[in-house]
JSON list of C-alpha atoms in Angstrom, two decimals:
[
{"chain": "V", "resi": 14, "resn": "THR", "atom": "CA", "xyz": [0.00, 0.00, 0.00]},
{"chain": "V", "resi": 15, "resn": "ALA", "atom": "CA", "xyz": [3.02, 2.33, 0.26]},
{"chain": "V", "resi": 16, "resn": "PHE", "atom": "CA", "xyz": [2.72, 3.53, -3.33]},
{"chain": "V", "resi": 17, "resn": "ALA", "atom": "CA", "xyz": [-0.98, 4.40, -3.15]},
{"chain": "V", "resi": 18, "resn": "VAL", "atom": "CA", "xyz": [-0.82, 5.97, 0.31]},
{"chain": "V", "resi": 19, "resn": "GLU", "atom": "CA", "xyz": [2.39, 7.96, -0.11]},
{"chain": "V", "resi": 20, "resn": "CYS", "atom": "CA", "xyz": [1.54, 9.30, -3.57]},
{"chain": "V", "resi": 21, "resn": "PHE", "atom": "CA", "xyz": [-1.92, 10.31, -2.30]},
{"chain": "V", "resi": 22, "resn": "VAL", "atom": "CA", "xyz": [-0.35, 12.07, 0.71]},
{"chain": "V", "resi": 23, "resn": "ASP", "atom": "CA", "xyz": [1.91, 14.01, -1.68]},
{"chain": "V", "resi": 24, "resn": "GLU", "atom": "CA", "xyz": [-1.10, 15.00, -3.78]},
{"chain": "V", "resi": 25, "resn": "LEU", "atom": "CA", "xyz": [-2.85, 16.22, -0.63]},
{"chain": "V", "resi": 26, "resn": "ALA", "atom": "CA", "xyz": [0.22, 18.22, 0.39]},
{"chain": "V", "resi": 27, "resn": "HIS", "atom": "CA", "xyz": [0.31, 19.80, -3.07]},
{"chain": "V", "resi": 28, "resn": "LEU", "atom": "CA", "xyz": [-3.41, 20.67, -2.92]},
{"chain": "V", "resi": 29, "resn": "ALA", "atom": "CA", "xyz": [-2.89, 22.17, 0.55]},
{"chain": "V", "resi": 30, "resn": "GLY", "atom": "CA", "xyz": [0.07, 24.20, -0.76]},
{"chain": "V", "resi": 31, "resn": "GLU", "atom": "CA", "xyz": [2.37, 22.66, 1.84]},
{"chain": "V", "resi": 32, "resn": "ASP", "atom": "CA", "xyz": [5.81, 21.12, 1.78]},
{"chain": "V", "resi": 33, "resn": "PRO", "atom": "CA", "xyz": [5.47, 17.30, 1.65]},
{"chain": "V", "resi": 34, "resn": "VAL", "atom": "CA", "xyz": [7.72, 16.80, 4.69]},
{"chain": "V", "resi": 35, "resn": "ALA", "atom": "CA", "xyz": [5.93, 19.43, 6.79]},
{"chain": "V", "resi": 36, "resn": "PHE", "atom": "CA", "xyz": [2.56, 17.98, 5.74]},
{"chain": "V", "resi": 37, "resn": "ARG", "atom": "CA", "xyz": [3.62, 14.49, 6.80]},
{"chain": "V", "resi": 38, "resn": "ARG", "atom": "CA", "xyz": [4.95, 15.78, 10.12]},
{"chain": "V", "resi": 39, "resn": "LYS", "atom": "CA", "xyz": [1.48, 17.06, 10.96]},
{"chain": "V", "resi": 40, "resn": "LEU", "atom": "CA", "xyz": [-0.18, 13.80, 9.94]},
{"chain": "V", "resi": 41, "resn": "LEU", "atom": "CA", "xyz": [2.33, 11.69, 11.88]},
{"chain": "V", "resi": 42, "resn": "LYS", "atom": "CA", "xyz": [2.50, 13.84, 15.02]},
{"chain": "V", "resi": 43, "resn": "ASP", "atom": "CA", "xyz": [1.45, 10.89, 17.20]},
{"chain": "V", "resi": 44, "resn": "SER", "atom": "CA", "xyz": [3.83, 8.38, 15.60]},
{"chain": "V", "resi": 45, "resn": "PRO", "atom": "CA", "xyz": [7.36, 8.99, 16.91]},
{"chain": "V", "resi": 46, "resn": "ARG", "atom": "CA", "xyz": [9.02, 6.25, 14.88]},
{"chain": "V", "resi": 47, "resn": "HIS", "atom": "CA", "xyz": [7.54, 7.55, 11.62]},
{"chain": "V", "resi": 48, "resn": "LEU", "atom": "CA", "xyz": [8.63, 11.05, 12.60]},
{"chain": "V", "resi": 49, "resn": "GLY", "atom": "CA", "xyz": [12.13, 9.83, 13.45]},
{"chain": "V", "resi": 50, "resn": "VAL", "atom": "CA", "xyz": [12.82, 8.35, 10.03]},
{"chain": "V", "resi": 51, "resn": "LEU", "atom": "CA", "xyz": [11.08, 11.23, 8.26]},
{"chain": "V", "resi": 52, "resn": "ALA", "atom": "CA", "xyz": [13.24, 13.80, 10.07]},
{"chain": "V", "resi": 53, "resn": "LEU", "atom": "CA", "xyz": [16.48, 11.87, 9.54]},
{"chain": "V", "resi": 54, "resn": "ALA", "atom": "CA", "xyz": [15.86, 11.29, 5.80]},
{"chain": "V", "resi": 55, "resn": "ALA", "atom": "CA", "xyz": [14.84, 14.91, 5.25]},
{"chain": "V", "resi": 56, "resn": "ASP", "atom": "CA", "xyz": [17.87, 16.21, 7.14]},
{"chain": "V", "resi": 57, "resn": "LYS", "atom": "CA", "xyz": [20.45, 13.93, 5.49]},
{"chain": "V", "resi": 58, "resn": "SER", "atom": "CA", "xyz": [19.03, 14.61, 2.01]},
{"chain": "V", "resi": 59, "resn": "GLY", "atom": "CA", "xyz": [19.24, 18.37, 2.42]},
{"chain": "V", "resi": 60, "resn": "TRP", "atom": "CA", "xyz": [15.47, 18.62, 1.94]},
{"chain": "V", "resi": 61, "resn": "SER", "atom": "CA", "xyz": [15.32, 22.22, 3.20]},
{"chain": "V", "resi": 62, "resn": "ALA", "atom": "CA", "xyz": [17.63, 23.42, 0.40]},
{"chain": "V", "resi": 63, "resn": "PRO", "atom": "CA", "xyz": [16.54, 23.30, -3.24]},
{"chain": "V", "resi": 64, "resn": "PRO", "atom": "CA", "xyz": [17.90, 20.40, -5.31]},
{"chain": "V", "resi": 65, "resn": "PRO", "atom": "CA", "xyz": [20.47, 21.07, -8.03]},
{"chain": "V", "resi": 66, "resn": "ALA", "atom": "CA", "xyz": [19.13, 22.58, -11.26]},
{"chain": "V", "resi": 67, "resn": "GLY", "atom": "CA", "xyz": [17.17, 20.07, -13.32]},
{"chain": "V", "resi": 68, "resn": "ARG", "atom": "CA", "xyz": [16.65, 17.69, -10.40]},
{"chain": "V", "resi": 69, "resn": "PHE", "atom": "CA", "xyz": [13.61, 16.94, -8.29]},
{"chain": "V", "resi": 70, "resn": "ARG", "atom": "CA", "xyz": [13.12, 15.31, -4.89]},
{"chain": "V", "resi": 71, "resn": "GLY", "atom": "CA", "xyz": [10.36, 13.13, -3.54]},
{"chain": "V", "resi": 72, "resn": "ILE", "atom": "CA", "xyz": [9.84, 11.48, -0.18]},
{"chain": "V", "resi": 73, "resn": "ALA", "atom": "CA", "xyz": [7.92, 8.49, 1.13]},
{"chain": "V", "resi": 74, "resn": "VAL", "atom": "CA", "xyz": [7.56, 6.87, 4.58]},
{"chain": "V", "resi": 75, "resn": "HIS", "atom": "CA", "xyz": [6.37, 3.35, 5.29]},
{"chain": "V", "resi": 76, "resn": "GLU", "atom": "CA", "xyz": [6.23, 0.82, 8.12]},
{"chain": "V", "resi": 77, "resn": "SER", "atom": "CA", "xyz": [6.48, -2.91, 7.49]},
{"chain": "V", "resi": 78, "resn": "PHE", "atom": "CA", "xyz": [7.81, -5.98, 9.27]},
{"chain": "V", "resi": 79, "resn": "GLY", "atom": "CA", "xyz": [8.32, -4.05, 12.50]},
{"chain": "V", "resi": 80, "resn": "SER", "atom": "CA", "xyz": [10.56, -1.43, 10.87]},
{"chain": "V", "resi": 81, "resn": "TRP", "atom": "CA", "xyz": [10.01, 2.17, 9.75]},
{"chain": "V", "resi": 82, "resn": "VAL", "atom": "CA", "xyz": [11.69, 3.51, 6.62]},
{"chain": "V", "resi": 83, "resn": "ALA", "atom": "CA", "xyz": [11.73, 6.92, 4.92]},
{"chain": "V", "resi": 84, "resn": "GLN", "atom": "CA", "xyz": [13.41, 7.52, 1.59]},
{"chain": "V", "resi": 85, "resn": "VAL", "atom": "CA", "xyz": [14.17, 10.63, -0.41]},
{"chain": "V", "resi": 86, "resn": "ALA", "atom": "CA", "xyz": [14.77, 10.12, -4.13]},
{"chain": "V", "resi": 87, "resn": "GLU", "atom": "CA", "xyz": [16.53, 12.75, -6.23]},
{"chain": "V", "resi": 88, "resn": "ILE", "atom": "CA", "xyz": [15.75, 12.38, -9.92]},
{"chain": "V", "resi": 89, "resn": "SER", "atom": "CA", "xyz": [16.00, 14.07, -13.28]},
{"chain": "V", "resi": 90, "resn": "ILE", "atom": "CA", "xyz": [14.07, 13.49, -16.47]},
{"chain": "V", "resi": 91, "resn": "GLU", "atom": "CA", "xyz": [16.45, 12.69, -19.32]},
{"chain": "V", "resi": 92, "resn": "ASP", "atom": "CA", "xyz": [15.43, 13.50, -22.89]},
{"chain": "V", "resi": 93, "resn": "GLY", "atom": "CA", "xyz": [12.10, 14.71, -21.53]},
{"chain": "V", "resi": 94, "resn": "LYS", "atom": "CA", "xyz": [10.86, 11.19, -20.83]},
{"chain": "V", "resi": 95, "resn": "GLN", "atom": "CA", "xyz": [13.33, 8.89, -19.07]},
{"chain": "V", "resi": 96, "resn": "VAL", "atom": "CA", "xyz": [13.52, 8.98, -15.27]},
{"chain": "V", "resi": 97, "resn": "ARG", "atom": "CA", "xyz": [17.05, 8.88, -13.92]},
{"chain": "V", "resi": 98, "resn": "VAL", "atom": "CA", "xyz": [17.49, 8.38, -10.16]},
{"chain": "V", "resi": 99, "resn": "HIS", "atom": "CA", "xyz": [20.70, 10.06, -9.02]},
{"chain": "V", "resi": 100, "resn": "ARG", "atom": "CA", "xyz": [20.55, 9.72, -5.24]},
{"chain": "V", "resi": 101, "resn": "VAL", "atom": "CA", "xyz": [18.53, 7.93, -2.59]},
{"chain": "V", "resi": 102, "resn": "VAL", "atom": "CA", "xyz": [18.72, 8.80, 1.08]},
{"chain": "V", "resi": 103, "resn": "CYS", "atom": "CA", "xyz": [17.24, 6.12, 3.30]},
{"chain": "V", "resi": 104, "resn": "ALA", "atom": "CA", "xyz": [16.52, 6.35, 7.02]},
{"chain": "V", "resi": 105, "resn": "VAL", "atom": "CA", "xyz": [15.54, 3.19, 8.88]},
{"chain": "V", "resi": 106, "resn": "ASP", "atom": "CA", "xyz": [14.33, 2.48, 12.40]},
{"chain": "V", "resi": 107, "resn": "CYS", "atom": "CA", "xyz": [14.47, -1.28, 12.74]},
{"chain": "V", "resi": 108, "resn": "GLY", "atom": "CA", "xyz": [14.79, -1.32, 16.50]},
{"chain": "V", "resi": 109, "resn": "MET", "atom": "CA", "xyz": [17.94, -2.58, 18.15]},
{"chain": "V", "resi": 110, "resn": "VAL", "atom": "CA", "xyz": [20.66, -3.16, 15.54]},
{"chain": "V", "resi": 111, "resn": "VAL", "atom": "CA", "xyz": [23.07, -6.06, 15.86]},
{"chain": "V", "resi": 112, "resn": "ASN", "atom": "CA", "xyz": [25.04, -5.52, 12.64]},
{"chain": "V", "resi": 113, "resn": "PRO", "atom": "CA", "xyz": [24.69, -2.08, 10.99]},
{"chain": "V", "resi": 114, "resn": "ASP", "atom": "CA", "xyz": [26.45, -3.27, 7.82]},
{"chain": "V", "resi": 115, "resn": "THR", "atom": "CA", "xyz": [23.76, -5.91, 7.33]},
{"chain": "V", "resi": 116, "resn": "VAL", "atom": "CA", "xyz": [21.02, -3.32, 7.81]},
{"chain": "V", "resi": 117, "resn": "ALA", "atom": "CA", "xyz": [22.64, -1.01, 5.24]},
{"chain": "V", "resi": 118, "resn": "ALA", "atom": "CA", "xyz": [23.14, -3.85, 2.75]},
{"chain": "V", "resi": 119, "resn": "GLN", "atom": "CA", "xyz": [19.52, -4.97, 3.10]},
{"chain": "V", "resi": 120, "resn": "MET", "atom": "CA", "xyz": [18.20, -1.41, 2.62]},
{"chain": "V", "resi": 121, "resn": "GLU", "atom": "CA", "xyz": [20.42, -0.97, -0.45]},
{"chain": "V", "resi": 122, "resn": "SER", "atom": "CA", "xyz": [19.27, -4.25, -1.99]},
{"chain": "V", "resi": 123, "resn": "GLY", "atom": "CA", "xyz": [15.62, -3.40, -1.27]},
{"chain": "V", "resi": 124, "resn": "ILE", "atom": "CA", "xyz": [16.10, -0.07, -3.02]},
{"chain": "V", "resi": 125, "resn": "VAL", "atom": "CA", "xyz": [17.67, -1.76, -6.06]},
{"chain": "V", "resi": 126, "resn": "TYR", "atom": "CA", "xyz": [14.83, -4.28, -6.20]},
{"chain": "V", "resi": 127, "resn": "GLY", "atom": "CA", "xyz": [12.19, -1.56, -5.87]},
{"chain": "V", "resi": 128, "resn": "LEU", "atom": "CA", "xyz": [13.81, 0.68, -8.48]},
{"chain": "V", "resi": 129, "resn": "THR", "atom": "CA", "xyz": [14.05, -2.22, -10.91]},
{"chain": "V", "resi": 130, "resn": "ALA", "atom": "CA", "xyz": [10.34, -2.93, -10.45]},
{"chain": "V", "resi": 131, "resn": "ALA", "atom": "CA", "xyz": [9.38, 0.74, -10.75]},
{"chain": "V", "resi": 132, "resn": "LEU", "atom": "CA", "xyz": [11.57, 1.67, -13.70]},
{"chain": "V", "resi": 133, "resn": "LYS", "atom": "CA", "xyz": [11.86, -1.55, -15.69]},
{"chain": "V", "resi": 134, "resn": "GLY", "atom": "CA", "xyz": [9.36, -4.04, -14.32]},
{"chain": "V", "resi": 135, "resn": "ARG", "atom": "CA", "xyz": [7.24, -5.29, -17.14]},
{"chain": "V", "resi": 136, "resn": "ILE", "atom": "CA", "xyz": [5.99, -8.75, -17.81]},
{"chain": "V", "resi": 137, "resn": "SER", "atom": "CA", "xyz": [4.54, -9.45, -21.24]},
{"chain": "V", "resi": 138, "resn": "LEU", "atom": "CA", "xyz": [2.22, -12.25, -22.23]},
{"chain": "V", "resi": 139, "resn": "GLU", "atom": "CA", "xyz": [1.96, -14.09, -25.50]},
{"chain": "V", "resi": 140, "resn": "LYS", "atom": "CA", "xyz": [-0.79, -16.64, -26.09]},
{"chain": "V", "resi": 141, "resn": "GLY", "atom": "CA", "xyz": [-1.52, -16.70, -22.36]},
{"chain": "V", "resi": 142, "resn": "ARG", "atom": "CA", "xyz": [2.09, -17.35, -21.33]},
{"chain": "V", "resi": 143, "resn": "VAL", "atom": "CA", "xyz": [4.73, -15.13, -19.81]},
{"chain": "V", "resi": 144, "resn": "LYS", "atom": "CA", "xyz": [7.38, -14.34, -22.44]},
{"chain": "V", "resi": 145, "resn": "GLN", "atom": "CA", "xyz": [10.23, -13.62, -20.02]},
{"chain": "V", "resi": 146, "resn": "SER", "atom": "CA", "xyz": [11.90, -16.73, -18.66]},
{"chain": "V", "resi": 147, "resn": "ASN", "atom": "CA", "xyz": [14.86, -15.43, -16.65]},
{"chain": "V", "resi": 148, "resn": "PHE", "atom": "CA", "xyz": [17.17, -12.48, -16.19]},
{"chain": "V", "resi": 149, "resn": "HIS", "atom": "CA", "xyz": [18.50, -12.64, -19.75]},
{"chain": "V", "resi": 150, "resn": "ASP", "atom": "CA", "xyz": [15.18, -11.29, -21.08]},
{"chain": "V", "resi": 151, "resn": "TYR", "atom": "CA", "xyz": [13.87, -9.44, -17.99]},
{"chain": "V", "resi": 152, "resn": "PRO", "atom": "CA", "xyz": [15.69, -6.11, -17.63]},
{"chain": "V", "resi": 153, "resn": "LEU", "atom": "CA", "xyz": [17.29, -5.34, -14.29]},
{"chain": "V", "resi": 154, "resn": "LEU", "atom": "CA", "xyz": [18.79, -2.09, -13.04]},
{"chain": "V", "resi": 155, "resn": "ARG", "atom": "CA", "xyz": [22.40, -2.07, -14.23]},
{"chain": "V", "resi": 156, "resn": "MET", "atom": "CA", "xyz": [25.39, -0.71, -12.32]},
{"chain": "V", "resi": 157, "resn": "ASP", "atom": "CA", "xyz": [25.62, 2.37, -14.55]},
{"chain": "V", "resi": 158, "resn": "GLU", "atom": "CA", "xyz": [21.97, 3.13, -13.76]},
{"chain": "V", "resi": 159, "resn": "MET", "atom": "CA", "xyz": [22.38, 2.87, -9.98]},
{"chain": "V", "resi": 160, "resn": "PRO", "atom": "CA", "xyz": [21.96, 5.97, -7.86]},
{"chain": "V", "resi": 161, "resn": "ALA", "atom": "CA", "xyz": [24.21, 6.87, -4.97]},
{"chain": "V", "resi": 162, "resn": "ILE", "atom": "CA", "xyz": [22.56, 5.38, -1.88]},
{"chain": "V", "resi": 163, "resn": "GLU", "atom": "CA", "xyz": [23.00, 6.56, 1.69]},
{"chain": "V", "resi": 164, "resn": "VAL", "atom": "CA", "xyz": [21.57, 4.56, 4.58]},
{"chain": "V", "resi": 165, "resn": "HIS", "atom": "CA", "xyz": [21.14, 6.16, 7.99]},
{"chain": "V", "resi": 166, "resn": "ILE", "atom": "CA", "xyz": [20.04, 4.12, 11.00]},
{"chain": "V", "resi": 167, "resn": "VAL", "atom": "CA", "xyz": [17.95, 5.64, 13.79]},
{"chain": "V", "resi": 168, "resn": "PRO", "atom": "CA", "xyz": [19.48, 4.60, 17.12]},
{"chain": "V", "resi": 169, "resn": "SER", "atom": "CA", "xyz": [16.88, 2.55, 18.99]},
{"chain": "V", "resi": 170, "resn": "THR", "atom": "CA", "xyz": [16.38, 0.24, 21.95]},
{"chain": "V", "resi": 171, "resn": "TRP", "atom": "CA", "xyz": [13.13, -1.22, 20.59]},
{"chain": "V", "resi": 172, "resn": "PHE", "atom": "CA", "xyz": [12.95, -4.92, 19.77]},
{"chain": "V", "resi": 173, "resn": "PRO", "atom": "CA", "xyz": [14.62, -5.71, 16.43]},
{"chain": "V", "resi": 174, "resn": "GLY", "atom": "CA", "xyz": [12.39, -5.51, 13.37]},
{"chain": "V", "resi": 175, "resn": "GLY", "atom": "CA", "xyz": [12.88, -6.80, 9.86]},
{"chain": "V", "resi": 176, "resn": "VAL", "atom": "CA", "xyz": [15.40, -5.47, 7.37]},
{"chain": "V", "resi": 177, "resn": "GLY", "atom": "CA", "xyz": [14.88, -7.86, 4.44]},
{"chain": "V", "resi": 178, "resn": "GLU", "atom": "CA", "xyz": [11.85, -6.23, 2.83]},
{"chain": "V", "resi": 179, "resn": "PRO", "atom": "CA", "xyz": [11.23, -2.80, 4.42]},
{"chain": "V", "resi": 180, "resn": "GLY", "atom": "CA", "xyz": [13.63, -0.99, 2.07]},
{"chain": "V", "resi": 181, "resn": "THR", "atom": "CA", "xyz": [11.52, -1.81, -0.98]},
{"chain": "V", "resi": 182, "resn": "PRO", "atom": "CA", "xyz": [8.05, -0.24, -0.44]},
{"chain": "V", "resi": 183, "resn": "PRO", "atom": "CA", "xyz": [9.01, 3.44, -0.12]},
{"chain": "V", "resi": 184, "resn": "ILE", "atom": "CA", "xyz": [11.30, 3.76, -3.16]},
{"chain": "V", "resi": 185, "resn": "ALA", "atom": "CA", "xyz": [8.69, 3.74, -5.95]},
{"chain": "V", "resi": 186, "resn": "PRO", "atom": "CA", "xyz": [6.49, 6.40, -4.30]},
{"chain": "V", "resi": 187, "resn": "ALA", "atom": "CA", "xyz": [9.56, 8.52, -3.46]},
{"chain": "V", "resi": 188, "resn": "VAL", "atom": "CA", "xyz": [10.52, 8.46, -7.16]},
{"chain": "V", "resi": 189, "resn": "ALA", "atom": "CA", "xyz": [6.95, 9.15, -8.30]},
{"chain": "V", "resi": 190, "resn": "ASN", "atom": "CA", "xyz": [6.60, 11.99, -5.80]},
{"chain": "V", "resi": 191, "resn": "ALA", "atom": "CA", "xyz": [9.77, 13.58, -7.16]}
]
C-alpha cells in the first residue's frame, strides 16, 4: 500500500500548498518512529535546500515488518521522458541493531529491487504465457543506472524488526513523488 498511500499524501500536500515533509509531520505527530525516520531522511538529504538545477526530490515513509523507513529520491528526467534516479537517502528504524552493515546492505538491496520494479518491471504475455523466462530477457537495473545510496540508521532500543523487505516499499512512491 506504500505507493498508493504515499503518492496520495503528496497530492494532498500539493493541494494544501504545503511542503510534503511538513505535511507528513502534521499527519504523523502521534507516531514517533515515523517522525524519526522522516526527520532523519529529510535532514540527510538536504530537503530544506533546493535540489540542483534540473533535479527533483520526492519522499515516502512506510512501516512494514516491525521497521520504519523513509526515503528521499533525487531524480531528473532525461530526454524529456526517461527517469534517472541520481541519489537515494534512506533512514531506517528497525529497533535494536546487531550488525549495521547488514542493515545497510539490506536497505540498499531493497532499493535496487524496488527501483528495478518501478523503472523496468514489465511482464509481457503471448498466447496466455509469460514471455520472459529469466534475467536474460527481464531487464534489471544495471550498475551504470544505480543511484548513490545513503543509509542512515535511527538509534533505537526497541525490539529488532525486519530489514529484508522494508527498504523496498518506499522507493517507488519517493521516485513518483519527485
